[in-house]
Short mmCIF file of C-alpha atoms in Angstrom, two decimals:
data_model
loop_
_atom_site.label_atom_id
_atom_site.label_comp_id
_atom_site.label_asym_id
_atom_site.label_seq_id
_atom_site.Cartn_x
_atom_site.Cartn_y
_atom_site.Cartn_z
CA UNK G 1 37.00 24.85 19.59
CA UNK G 2 34.04 25.65 17.38
CA UNK G 3 33.78 22.06 16.15
CA UNK G 4 33.83 20.77 19.73
CA UNK G 5 31.08 23.18 20.76
CA UNK G 6 28.95 22.22 17.76
CA UNK G 7 29.42 18.53 18.49
CA UNK G 8 28.41 19.05 22.09
CA UNK G 9 25.30 20.87 20.97
CA UNK G 10 24.36 17.96 18.73
CA UNK G 11 24.98 15.38 21.44
CA UNK G 12 23.08 17.36 24.09
CA UNK G 13 20.12 19.16 22.50
CA UNK G 14 17.63 21.23 24.47
CA UNK G 15 15.25 19.10 26.49
CA UNK G 16 11.74 18.86 25.02
CA UNK G 17 8.92 20.55 26.85
CA UNK G 18 7.17 18.19 29.21
CA UNK G 19 3.53 17.42 28.72
CA UNK G 20 3.63 17.71 24.94
CA UNK G 21 2.84 14.88 22.57
CA UNK G 22 6.13 13.44 21.33
CA UNK G 23 7.04 14.54 17.79
CA UNK G 24 7.37 10.87 16.77
CA UNK G 25 3.59 10.55 16.82
CA UNK G 26 3.23 13.50 14.42
CA UNK G 27 5.76 11.90 12.07
CA UNK G 28 3.85 8.62 12.29
CA UNK G 29 0.63 10.51 11.48
CA UNK G 30 2.18 12.15 8.40
CA UNK G 31 3.52 8.76 7.30
CA UNK G 32 0.05 7.27 7.77
CA UNK G 33 -1.56 9.95 5.61
CA UNK G 34 1.18 9.59 2.98
CA UNK G 35 0.64 5.85 2.67
CA UNK G 36 -3.13 6.40 2.45
CA UNK G 37 -2.68 8.89 -0.38
CA UNK G 38 -0.37 6.53 -2.22
CA UNK G 39 -2.73 3.57 -1.69
CA UNK G 40 -4.92 4.57 -4.62
CA UNK G 41 -2.63 2.69 -7.01
CA UNK G 42 -3.01 -0.46 -4.88
CA UNK G 43 -6.77 -0.39 -5.46
CA UNK G 44 -6.73 -0.30 -9.26
CA UNK G 45 -5.37 -3.62 -10.69
CA UNK G 46 -8.38 -5.79 -9.84
CA UNK G 47 -10.73 -3.13 -11.18
CA UNK G 48 -8.90 -2.82 -14.50
CA UNK G 49 -8.78 -6.47 -15.57
CA UNK G 50 -12.27 -6.72 -17.04
CA UNK G 51 -12.40 -3.19 -18.59
CA UNK G 52 -9.03 -3.68 -20.30
CA UNK G 53 -10.03 -7.15 -21.46
CA UNK G 54 -13.26 -5.80 -22.93
CA UNK G 55 -11.72 -2.74 -24.62
CA UNK G 56 -8.46 -4.13 -25.98
CA UNK G 57 -9.29 -7.87 -26.06
CA UNK G 58 -6.13 -8.57 -24.04
CA UNK G 59 -6.15 -11.94 -22.30
CA UNK G 60 -6.37 -12.24 -18.53
CA UNK G 61 -2.84 -13.67 -18.62
CA UNK G 62 -1.48 -10.62 -20.47
CA UNK G 63 -3.05 -8.18 -18.03
CA UNK G 64 -1.97 -10.37 -15.13
CA UNK G 65 1.60 -10.26 -16.45
CA UNK G 66 1.59 -6.45 -16.27
CA UNK G 67 0.26 -6.60 -12.73
CA UNK G 68 2.93 -9.17 -11.87
CA UNK G 69 5.68 -6.82 -13.13
CA UNK G 70 4.21 -4.09 -10.92
CA UNK G 71 4.08 -6.37 -7.88
CA UNK G 72 7.59 -7.75 -8.43
CA UNK G 73 9.14 -4.30 -8.78
CA UNK G 74 7.14 -3.15 -5.75
CA UNK G 75 9.11 -5.70 -3.75
CA UNK G 76 12.50 -5.62 -5.48
CA UNK G 77 12.74 -1.82 -5.20
CA UNK G 78 11.99 -1.79 -1.46
CA UNK G 79 15.45 -2.73 -0.08
CA UNK G 80 17.18 -0.22 -2.35
CA UNK G 81 14.65 2.43 -1.31
CA UNK G 82 15.44 1.76 2.35
CA UNK G 83 19.14 2.24 1.60
CA UNK G 84 18.40 5.40 -0.42
CA UNK G 85 16.50 6.78 2.57
CA UNK G 86 19.66 6.33 4.62
CA UNK G 87 21.61 8.19 1.94
CA UNK G 88 19.28 11.02 0.85
CA UNK G 89 16.62 11.09 3.58
CA UNK G 90 13.07 9.83 3.80
CA UNK G 91 11.47 13.02 2.53
CA UNK G 92 13.30 13.20 -0.80
CA UNK G 93 12.90 9.51 -1.66
CA UNK G 94 9.18 9.44 -0.88
CA UNK G 95 8.44 12.68 -2.74
CA UNK G 96 10.18 11.39 -5.89
CA UNK G 97 8.41 8.03 -5.57
CA UNK G 98 4.98 9.67 -5.41
CA UNK G 99 5.79 11.72 -8.50
CA UNK G 100 6.86 8.62 -10.45
CA UNK G 101 3.60 6.89 -9.46
CA UNK G 102 1.61 9.87 -10.70
CA UNK G 103 3.44 9.99 -14.04
CA UNK G 104 3.05 6.25 -14.64
CA UNK G 105 -0.65 6.27 -13.84
CA UNK G 106 -1.29 9.37 -15.94
CA UNK G 107 0.43 7.93 -19.02
CA UNK G 108 -1.83 4.86 -19.04
CA UNK G 109 -4.64 7.10 -20.30
CA UNK G 110 -3.04 7.15 -23.77
CA UNK G 111 -1.93 3.51 -24.04
CA UNK G 112 -3.09 1.39 -26.99
CA UNK G 113 -0.83 -1.69 -26.70
CA UNK G 114 -0.08 -4.24 -23.99
CA UNK G 115 3.61 -3.29 -23.85
CA UNK G 116 2.56 0.23 -22.82
CA UNK G 117 0.62 -1.22 -19.89
CA UNK G 118 3.79 -3.10 -18.94
CA UNK G 119 5.80 0.12 -19.17
CA UNK G 120 3.44 2.51 -17.38
CA UNK G 121 1.65 0.40 -14.81
CA UNK G 122 4.25 -2.35 -14.58
CA UNK G 123 7.57 -0.46 -14.63
CA UNK G 124 6.91 3.14 -13.55
CA UNK G 125 4.17 2.55 -10.99
CA UNK G 126 6.03 -0.56 -9.78
CA UNK G 127 9.25 1.39 -9.17
CA UNK G 128 7.44 4.26 -7.48
CA UNK G 129 5.29 2.03 -5.31
CA UNK G 130 8.34 -0.02 -4.29
CA UNK G 131 9.85 3.10 -2.78
CA UNK G 132 6.59 3.58 -0.87
CA UNK G 133 6.55 -0.02 0.32
CA UNK G 134 6.57 -1.29 3.87
CA UNK G 135 10.29 -0.56 4.08
CA UNK G 136 9.22 3.10 4.35
CA UNK G 137 7.11 2.28 7.41
CA UNK G 138 9.94 0.15 8.83
CA UNK G 139 12.45 2.99 8.42
CA UNK G 140 10.17 5.52 10.15
CA UNK G 141 9.45 3.08 12.97
CA UNK G 142 13.11 2.20 13.52
CA UNK G 143 14.27 5.82 13.57
CA UNK G 144 11.52 7.44 15.61
CA UNK G 145 10.51 4.73 18.11
CA UNK G 146 12.23 2.44 20.57
CA UNK G 147 8.99 1.61 22.38
CA UNK G 148 5.62 0.69 20.84
CA UNK G 149 7.32 -0.40 17.63
CA UNK G 150 4.93 -3.29 17.11
CA UNK G 151 1.92 -1.04 17.55
CA UNK G 152 3.30 1.67 15.25
CA UNK G 153 4.29 -0.80 12.53
CA UNK G 154 0.77 -2.22 12.73
CA UNK G 155 -0.81 1.22 12.39
CA UNK G 156 1.39 2.20 9.43
CA UNK G 157 0.79 -1.14 7.74
CA UNK G 158 -2.95 -0.59 8.18
CA UNK G 159 -2.65 2.74 6.34
CA UNK G 160 -2.52 0.95 3.01
CA UNK G 161 -5.76 -0.84 3.86
CA UNK G 162 -7.31 2.46 4.90
CA UNK G 163 -6.41 3.89 1.51
CA UNK G 164 -7.97 0.88 -0.15
CA UNK G 165 -11.12 1.49 1.88
CA UNK G 166 -11.26 5.09 0.66
CA UNK G 167 -10.38 4.56 -2.99
CA UNK G 168 -11.90 1.22 -3.97
CA UNK G 169 -15.57 2.31 -3.83
CA UNK G 170 -14.71 5.63 -5.47
CA UNK G 171 -12.68 4.10 -8.29
CA UNK G 172 -15.21 1.33 -8.93
CA UNK G 173 -17.95 3.97 -9.15
CA UNK G 174 -15.88 6.03 -11.59
CA UNK G 175 -15.17 3.00 -13.80
CA UNK G 176 -18.78 1.84 -13.69
CA UNK G 177 -20.24 5.27 -14.46
CA UNK G 178 -17.60 6.69 -16.81
CA UNK G 179 -14.52 4.70 -17.84
CA UNK G 180 -11.26 3.31 -16.49
CA UNK G 181 -9.28 6.34 -17.72
CA UNK G 182 -10.76 8.85 -15.21
CA UNK G 183 -9.90 6.31 -12.50
CA UNK G 184 -6.25 6.29 -13.63
CA UNK G 185 -6.19 10.10 -13.54
CA UNK G 186 -7.67 10.02 -10.02
CA UNK G 187 -4.81 7.78 -8.91
CA UNK G 188 -2.28 10.22 -10.38
CA UNK G 189 -3.87 13.24 -8.67
CA UNK G 190 -4.08 11.43 -5.32
CA UNK G 191 -0.35 10.64 -5.42
CA UNK G 192 0.56 14.21 -6.36
CA UNK G 193 -1.66 15.68 -3.64
CA UNK G 194 0.42 14.02 -0.92
CA UNK G 195 3.79 15.38 -2.12
CA UNK G 196 3.48 18.79 -0.35
CA UNK G 197 2.65 17.09 2.98
CA UNK G 198 5.73 14.90 2.66
CA UNK G 199 8.03 17.76 1.73
CA UNK G 200 6.85 20.13 4.45
CA UNK G 201 6.03 17.86 7.39
CA UNK G 202 7.99 14.60 7.20
CA UNK G 203 11.22 14.88 9.22
CA UNK G 204 13.98 12.38 8.54
CA UNK G 205 15.27 11.84 12.09
CA UNK G 206 14.44 12.82 15.71
CA UNK G 207 17.74 14.69 15.90
CA UNK G 208 16.45 17.08 13.23
CA UNK G 209 14.05 18.51 15.81
CA UNK G 210 16.31 18.01 18.84
CA UNK G 211 14.42 15.06 20.33
CA UNK G 212 15.12 11.52 21.41
CA UNK G 213 13.28 8.64 19.72
CA UNK G 214 10.04 7.83 21.51
CA UNK G 215 10.85 5.69 24.54
CA UNK G 216 14.62 6.21 24.31
CA UNK G 217 16.58 7.06 27.45
CA UNK G 218 19.39 8.80 25.59
CA UNK G 219 19.59 11.26 22.72
CA UNK G 220 20.50 9.58 19.40
CA UNK G 221 22.58 11.73 17.03
CA UNK G 222 21.57 11.68 13.41
CA UNK G 223 23.90 9.32 11.55
CA UNK G 224 25.78 10.72 8.56
CA UNK G 225 24.48 9.88 5.07
CA UNK G 226 25.43 6.37 4.04
CA UNK G 227 27.03 6.36 0.56
CA UNK G 228 26.66 3.50 -1.88
CA UNK G 229 22.97 2.75 -1.31
CA UNK G 230 22.80 -0.02 -3.92
CA UNK G 231 26.02 -1.60 -2.68
CA UNK G 232 24.78 -1.55 0.90
CA UNK G 233 21.45 -3.15 -0.03
CA UNK G 234 23.25 -5.97 -1.86
CA UNK G 235 25.83 -6.37 0.92
CA UNK G 236 23.11 -6.71 3.54
CA UNK G 237 21.34 -9.28 1.35
CA UNK G 238 24.51 -11.34 0.88
CA UNK G 239 24.98 -11.40 4.64
CA UNK G 240 21.36 -12.27 5.38
CA UNK G 241 21.12 -15.15 2.90
CA UNK G 242 23.77 -16.99 4.91
CA UNK G 243 21.30 -17.29 7.79
CA UNK G 244 18.43 -19.76 8.04
CA UNK G 245 15.89 -17.30 9.45
CA UNK G 246 16.08 -15.16 6.32
CA UNK G 247 14.94 -18.01 4.10
CA UNK G 248 12.13 -18.95 6.47
CA UNK G 249 10.91 -15.36 6.74
CA UNK G 250 11.26 -14.83 2.99
CA UNK G 251 9.41 -18.09 2.25
CA UNK G 252 6.51 -17.37 4.57
CA UNK G 253 6.22 -13.80 3.33
CA UNK G 254 6.25 -14.98 -0.31
CA UNK G 255 3.22 -17.12 0.53
CA UNK G 256 1.68 -14.12 2.29
CA UNK G 257 1.99 -12.05 -0.87
CA UNK G 258 0.72 -14.88 -3.06
CA UNK G 259 -2.43 -15.27 -0.96
CA UNK G 260 -3.19 -11.55 -0.59
CA UNK G 261 -1.91 -9.07 -3.21
CA UNK G 262 -1.42 -11.67 -5.90
CA UNK G 263 -4.65 -13.59 -5.38
CA UNK G 264 -7.38 -11.68 -3.55
CA UNK G 265 -6.44 -8.11 -4.45
CA UNK G 266 -5.86 -8.92 -8.12
CA UNK G 267 -8.38 -11.65 -8.86
CA UNK G 268 -11.20 -11.44 -6.30
CA UNK G 269 -13.21 -8.86 -8.27
CA UNK G 270 -13.03 -10.67 -11.65
CA UNK G 271 -13.72 -14.01 -9.89
CA UNK G 272 -16.78 -12.53 -8.20
CA UNK G 273 -17.84 -11.05 -11.54
CA UNK G 274 -17.53 -14.54 -13.08
CA UNK G 275 -20.05 -15.64 -10.43
CA UNK G 276 -22.38 -12.86 -11.72
CA UNK G 277 -21.77 -10.49 -8.83
CA UNK G 278 -21.81 -6.79 -9.90
CA UNK G 279 -18.35 -5.24 -10.01
CA UNK G 280 -19.29 -2.46 -7.61
CA UNK G 281 -20.56 -5.00 -5.08
CA UNK G 282 -17.33 -7.00 -5.37
CA UNK G 283 -15.24 -3.85 -5.01
CA UNK G 284 -17.23 -2.90 -1.92
CA UNK G 285 -16.49 -6.30 -0.39
CA UNK G 286 -12.80 -5.81 -1.08
CA UNK G 287 -13.02 -2.40 0.57
CA UNK G 288 -14.65 -3.99 3.63
CA UNK G 289 -11.62 -6.29 3.82
CA UNK G 290 -9.66 -3.04 4.12
CA UNK G 291 -11.82 -1.94 7.07
CA UNK G 292 -11.13 -5.06 9.08
CA UNK G 293 -7.53 -5.16 7.88
CA UNK G 294 -7.00 -1.91 9.80
CA UNK G 295 -8.39 -3.49 12.97
CA UNK G 296 -6.51 -6.75 12.49
CA UNK G 297 -3.15 -5.18 11.70
CA UNK G 298 -3.22 -2.73 14.61
CA UNK G 299 -4.29 -5.56 16.91
CA UNK G 300 -1.46 -7.70 15.52
CA UNK G 301 1.01 -4.93 16.33
CA UNK G 302 -0.34 -4.84 19.90
CA UNK G 303 -0.05 -8.64 20.15
CA UNK G 304 3.50 -8.55 18.75
CA UNK G 305 4.61 -6.29 21.61
CA UNK G 306 3.33 -8.92 24.07
CA UNK G 307 3.43 -12.40 22.53
CA UNK G 308 5.85 -14.65 20.66
CA UNK G 309 5.85 -13.49 17.00
CA UNK G 310 6.59 -16.98 15.61
CA UNK G 311 3.43 -18.41 17.11
CA UNK G 312 1.42 -15.43 15.93
CA UNK G 313 2.60 -16.03 12.36
CA UNK G 314 1.69 -19.71 12.53
CA UNK G 315 -1.83 -18.90 13.71
CA UNK G 316 -2.32 -16.18 11.09
CA UNK G 317 -1.25 -18.38 8.16
CA UNK G 318 -3.23 -21.41 9.34
CA UNK G 319 -6.45 -19.39 9.65
CA UNK G 320 -5.92 -17.75 6.27
CA UNK G 321 -5.43 -21.12 4.59
CA UNK G 322 -8.65 -22.49 6.04
CA UNK G 323 -10.65 -19.46 4.92
CA UNK G 324 -9.34 -19.69 1.32
CA UNK G 325 -10.43 -23.32 1.07
CA UNK G 326 -14.03 -22.25 1.65
CA UNK G 327 -14.09 -19.29 -0.74
CA UNK G 328 -15.11 -21.19 -3.94
CA UNK G 329 -18.26 -22.32 -2.13
CA UNK G 330 -19.17 -18.75 -1.19
CA UNK G 331 -18.88 -16.87 -4.48
CA UNK G 332 -22.24 -16.09 -6.05
CA UNK G 333 -24.38 -13.36 -7.61
CA UNK G 334 -25.45 -11.90 -4.25
CA UNK G 335 -23.77 -10.95 -0.99
CA UNK G 336 -24.96 -13.39 1.67
CA UNK G 337 -24.04 -13.82 5.38
CA UNK G 338 -21.39 -16.56 4.88
CA UNK G 339 -19.60 -14.33 2.35
CA UNK G 340 -19.71 -11.41 4.78
CA UNK G 341 -18.22 -13.68 7.46
CA UNK G 342 -15.38 -14.62 5.08
CA UNK G 343 -14.73 -10.96 4.26
CA UNK G 344 -14.55 -10.00 7.95
CA UNK G 345 -12.43 -13.02 8.87
CA UNK G 346 -10.03 -12.61 5.94
CA UNK G 347 -9.78 -8.87 6.48
CA UNK G 348 -8.63 -9.32 10.08
CA UNK G 349 -5.84 -11.60 8.81
CA UNK G 350 -4.91 -9.70 5.60
CA UNK G 351 -1.56 -8.18 6.61
CA UNK G 352 -1.57 -9.10 10.29
CA UNK G 353 1.62 -10.99 9.39
CA UNK G 354 3.62 -7.78 8.94
CA UNK G 355 4.24 -6.69 12.59
CA UNK G 356 5.55 -10.11 13.75
CA UNK G 357 7.64 -10.53 10.60
CA UNK G 358 9.13 -7.08 11.08
CA UNK G 359 9.78 -7.86 14.76
CA UNK G 360 11.68 -11.02 13.81
CA UNK G 361 13.77 -9.09 11.26
CA UNK G 362 14.58 -6.48 13.91
CA UNK G 363 15.43 -9.16 16.47
CA UNK G 364 17.89 -10.89 14.17
CA UNK G 365 19.38 -8.13 12.03
CA UNK G 366 19.44 -5.03 14.24
CA UNK G 367 20.36 -1.81 12.44
CA UNK G 368 20.11 -3.50 9.04
CA UNK G 369 16.61 -4.78 9.78
CA UNK G 370 14.83 -2.23 7.56
CA UNK G 371 16.90 -3.29 4.54
CA UNK G 372 16.55 -6.98 5.39
CA UNK G 373 12.82 -6.48 5.74
CA UNK G 374 12.92 -4.81 2.34
CA UNK G 375 14.36 -8.01 0.86
CA UNK G 376 11.83 -10.12 2.75
CA UNK G 377 9.17 -7.82 1.30
CA UNK G 378 10.68 -8.45 -2.13
CA UNK G 379 9.93 -12.14 -1.66
CA UNK G 380 6.39 -11.17 -0.64
CA UNK G 381 5.93 -9.35 -3.93
CA UNK G 382 7.59 -12.06 -6.02
CA UNK G 383 5.04 -14.47 -4.58
CA UNK G 384 2.30 -11.95 -5.34
CA UNK G 385 3.60 -11.42 -8.87
CA UNK G 386 3.70 -15.16 -9.58
CA UNK G 387 0.10 -15.68 -8.48
CA UNK G 388 -1.14 -12.53 -10.23
CA UNK G 389 0.17 -14.03 -13.48
CA UNK G 390 -0.73 -17.67 -12.77
CA UNK G 391 -4.22 -16.66 -11.66
CA UNK G 392 -4.83 -15.04 -15.05
CA UNK G 393 -3.42 -18.10 -16.84
CA UNK G 394 -5.61 -20.40 -14.73
CA UNK G 395 -8.67 -18.34 -15.61
CA UNK G 396 -7.82 -18.50 -19.32
CA UNK G 397 -7.13 -22.25 -19.14
CA UNK G 398 -9.86 -23.57 -16.84
CA UNK G 399 -12.44 -20.82 -17.09
CA UNK G 400 -12.43 -20.52 -13.28
CA UNK G 401 -10.16 -19.47 -10.42
CA UNK G 402 -11.02 -22.44 -8.15
CA UNK G 403 -7.65 -24.16 -8.51
CA UNK G 404 -5.93 -20.99 -7.28
CA UNK G 405 -8.03 -20.78 -4.10
CA UNK G 406 -7.23 -24.38 -3.12
CA UNK G 407 -3.53 -24.13 -4.00
CA UNK G 408 -3.14 -20.93 -1.99
CA UNK G 409 -4.86 -22.50 1.00
CA UNK G 410 -2.37 -25.36 0.93
CA UNK G 411 0.55 -22.92 0.68
CA UNK G 412 -0.70 -21.06 3.77
CA UNK G 413 -0.67 -24.31 5.73
CA UNK G 414 2.97 -24.77 4.71
CA UNK G 415 3.77 -21.21 5.80
CA UNK G 416 2.30 -21.91 9.25
CA UNK G 417 4.69 -24.85 9.67
CA UNK G 418 7.65 -22.79 8.41
CA UNK G 419 6.94 -20.07 10.99
CA UNK G 420 7.09 -22.63 13.80
CA UNK G 421 10.52 -23.85 12.64
CA UNK G 422 12.17 -20.53 13.55
CA UNK G 423 13.76 -20.66 16.99
CA UNK G 424 15.59 -18.15 19.18
CA UNK G 425 19.07 -18.94 20.44
CA UNK G 426 20.08 -18.31 24.02
CA UNK G 427 22.04 -15.25 22.93
CA UNK G 428 18.92 -13.65 21.49
CA UNK G 429 19.54 -14.40 17.83
CA UNK G 430 17.20 -16.40 15.70
CA UNK G 431 18.27 -19.79 14.43
CA UNK G 432 16.67 -22.56 12.48
CA UNK G 433 15.74 -25.54 14.59
#
């Protein structure tokens, strides 16, 4: 009798007070702030390449290899993190991830060899950041919202750009005025500062506070913990790889990562420095990309709720490819109007691809969409890791990054065509035409 009463209480919680802002928006706000606080580590790689090269005489390829390990683990950890959130809850996984990021960043202060950079910044920060990847935003969106998912995913995706906007000028100033080590400590402190907010304010599920997901017509009970997180992540992958849409989404997102995190975020500052632009000016331009990334990503989420996501992806990739083709002509010692136009244009398109890609994952894979998106994100980071390394090798070999800009532009054109190949079946599933 007691079990029946308890079950009834769970299935029929007290109705929320009318007129109040839905708790889902508070959870989204905490998630936004969390991602901003964790975004400090995303701002550092491009700033560290020249200081580490000058101090330790490490090649650009060696430093790029460490960044590539970080980027690859950022992606490969994401699907397992999504499964761990289903097993242990969002709050615990994110709090541990932030702590690992802080430890890895802090330890770099004492490194003297390249393998230590691989260990601290590549392995530890890569694993921690992977658990804070976009799969975190996807999990929050899927659990707390049934309406406005495109808009919310756009806002949460933009949080990383907002963090870049905050931290890039600060970290570049610290490195320019003092050294790269205080910048690494700043990253560690920023990650630790967010942990209390996560632990105290981030609820795992609407049922925890007796509410329905935003826009839902019925109360959704909190599902029981899902054991075997690693097994589930692999099982979902094995199922997804049998479908054509997975390979198309993974391929386009790999090109997305190659042309953003791997290329611009890692190599734009040293490339601009090669053109005799001051590092702080280049870092400020990259931060401005973050400003317009916020606008572009939120707008993309709004568009995704209203327009066909496949066509949106095709447009985004085509425009990005064109802009990259012009970049070698724009780099110079000063910031001029055409460069500002590129920064604004590229910023609007930076991660505008995320909301439509997430929408297509949700359309095809339903309840497993967060984990599938985690694997698609893994391909994004593998593409980023490859270009982070190859960009450094190209710089060492040719003395310039020009070949990387042109190659990435061509890849974006291919991604636009791949996005158009995805079709929706009459039953609502996605199929390859």
